Every structure is written in structure tokens, then in C-alpha cells.
């Protein structure tokens, strides 16, 4: 049971760090608009691509 909790915590930490990376990369590129919303959209699209796209998913098996 503790192993699954540890996996969830590591998963949440990795997703938050990925979101932070997207935000900071857009900040450095001086993207116009709301960085929180655009980072959230990029984060969602990349996660969906990893889960649903067979070409990308093949790399993560």
C-alpha cells in the first residue's frame, strides 16, 4: 500500500515539475498572453498525446 502512495506522490511531483518547465520555457520565450493558461493547455495536450497517440506511446512502453 505504501508503494502505491509513493508512486502517486512521485507522479504528482513529476507532473508539477513538467508544468513548471513549460511555464518557465514560455516565460523565457516571452510568450504573449496568460502563461498559466497556455502552460495548462500545453501540459494537457502533451499528456493526451502520450496516452492516446500510438506513435508517441510506443516510445514510453
PDB file of C-alpha atoms in Angstrom:
ATOM      1  CA  UNK A   1       0.000   0.000   0.000  1.00  0.00           C
ATOM      2  CA  UNK A   2       2.844   2.386   0.812  1.00  0.00           C
ATOM      3  CA  UNK A   3       4.436   1.684  -2.586  1.00  0.00           C
ATOM      4  CA  UNK A   4       1.328   2.855  -4.449  1.00  0.00           C
ATOM      5  CA  UNK A   5       1.176   6.016  -2.343  1.00  0.00           C
ATOM      6  CA  UNK A   6       4.838   6.642  -3.098  1.00  0.00           C
ATOM      7  CA  UNK A   7       4.175   6.173  -6.828  1.00  0.00           C
ATOM      8  CA  UNK A   8       1.305   8.670  -6.710  1.00  0.00           C
ATOM      9  CA  UNK A   9       3.465  11.219  -4.897  1.00  0.00           C
ATOM     10  CA  UNK A  10       6.282  10.800  -7.431  1.00  0.00           C
ATOM     11  CA  UNK A  11       3.762  11.079 -10.271  1.00  0.00           C
ATOM     12  CA  UNK A  12       2.318  14.301  -8.908  1.00  0.00           C
ATOM     13  CA  UNK A  13       5.785  15.757  -8.348  1.00  0.00           C
ATOM     14  CA  UNK A  14       6.859  14.883 -11.884  1.00  0.00           C
ATOM     15  CA  UNK A  15       3.708  16.389 -13.426  1.00  0.00           C
ATOM     16  CA  UNK A  16       4.120  19.588 -11.421  1.00  0.00           C
ATOM     17  CA  UNK A  17       7.756  19.886 -12.429  1.00  0.00           C
ATOM     18  CA  UNK A  18       6.777  19.315 -16.081  1.00  0.00           C
ATOM     19  CA  UNK A  19       4.165  22.072 -15.782  1.00  0.00           C
ATOM     20  CA  UNK A  20       6.771  24.354 -14.197  1.00  0.00           C
ATOM     21  CA  UNK A  21       9.170  23.637 -17.045  1.00  0.00           C
ATOM     22  CA  UNK A  22       6.521  24.543 -19.624  1.00  0.00           C
ATOM     23  CA  UNK A  23       5.724  27.754 -17.778  1.00  0.00           C
ATOM     24  CA  UNK A  24       9.379  28.767 -17.482  1.00  0.00           C
ATOM     25  CA  UNK A  25      10.164  27.914 -21.112  1.00  0.00           C
ATOM     26  CA  UNK A  26       7.299  30.134 -22.255  1.00  0.00           C
ATOM     27  CA  UNK A  27       8.462  32.868 -19.888  1.00  0.00           C
ATOM     28  CA  UNK A  28      11.957  32.759 -21.411  1.00  0.00           C
ATOM     29  CA  UNK A  29      10.498  32.848 -24.914  1.00  0.00           C
ATOM     30  CA  UNK A  30       8.387  35.885 -23.916  1.00  0.00           C
ATOM     31  CA  UNK A  31       5.087  34.334 -24.973  1.00  0.00           C
ATOM     32  CA  UNK A  32       2.235  36.838 -25.097  1.00  0.00           C
ATOM     33  CA  UNK A  33      -0.870  36.032 -23.120  1.00  0.00           C
ATOM     34  CA  UNK A  34      -1.608  34.267 -19.888  1.00  0.00           C
ATOM     35  CA  UNK A  35       1.257  31.870 -19.170  1.00  0.00           C
ATOM     36  CA  UNK A  36      -0.759  29.791 -16.686  1.00  0.00           C
ATOM     37  CA  UNK A  37      -3.474  29.006 -19.211  1.00  0.00           C
ATOM     38  CA  UNK A  38      -1.109  28.361 -22.105  1.00  0.00           C
ATOM     39  CA  UNK A  39       1.044  26.118 -19.899  1.00  0.00           C
ATOM     40  CA  UNK A  40      -2.039  24.182 -18.814  1.00  0.00           C
ATOM     41  CA  UNK A  41      -3.107  23.712 -22.435  1.00  0.00           C
ATOM     42  CA  UNK A  42       0.360  22.514 -23.484  1.00  0.00           C
ATOM     43  CA  UNK A  43       0.541  20.205 -20.455  1.00  0.00           C
ATOM     44  CA  UNK A  44      -2.839  18.653 -21.256  1.00  0.00           C
ATOM     45  CA  UNK A  45      -2.077  18.224 -24.964  1.00  0.00           C
ATOM     46  CA  UNK A  46       1.294  16.580 -24.318  1.00  0.00           C
ATOM     47  CA  UNK A  47      -0.188  14.211 -21.733  1.00  0.00           C
ATOM     48  CA  UNK A  48      -3.018  13.305 -24.096  1.00  0.00           C
ATOM     49  CA  UNK A  49      -0.508  12.680 -26.896  1.00  0.00           C
ATOM     50  CA  UNK A  50       1.475  10.318 -24.688  1.00  0.00           C
ATOM     51  CA  UNK A  51      -1.645   8.386 -23.665  1.00  0.00           C
ATOM     52  CA  UNK A  52      -3.610   8.275 -26.931  1.00  0.00           C
ATOM     53  CA  UNK A  53      -1.164   8.597 -29.827  1.00  0.00           C
ATOM     54  CA  UNK A  54       0.195   5.158 -30.788  1.00  0.00           C
ATOM     55  CA  UNK A  55       3.410   6.569 -32.255  1.00  0.00           C
ATOM     56  CA  UNK A  56       4.316   8.506 -29.116  1.00  0.00           C
ATOM     57  CA  UNK A  57       3.012   5.799 -26.756  1.00  0.00           C
ATOM     58  CA  UNK A  58       5.327   3.240 -28.393  1.00  0.00           C
ATOM     59  CA  UNK A  59       8.309   5.248 -27.103  1.00  0.00           C
ATOM     60  CA  UNK A  60       7.078   5.057 -23.496  1.00  0.00           C
ATOM     61  CA  UNK A  61       6.380   1.314 -23.209  1.00  0.00           C
TER      62      UNK A  61
END
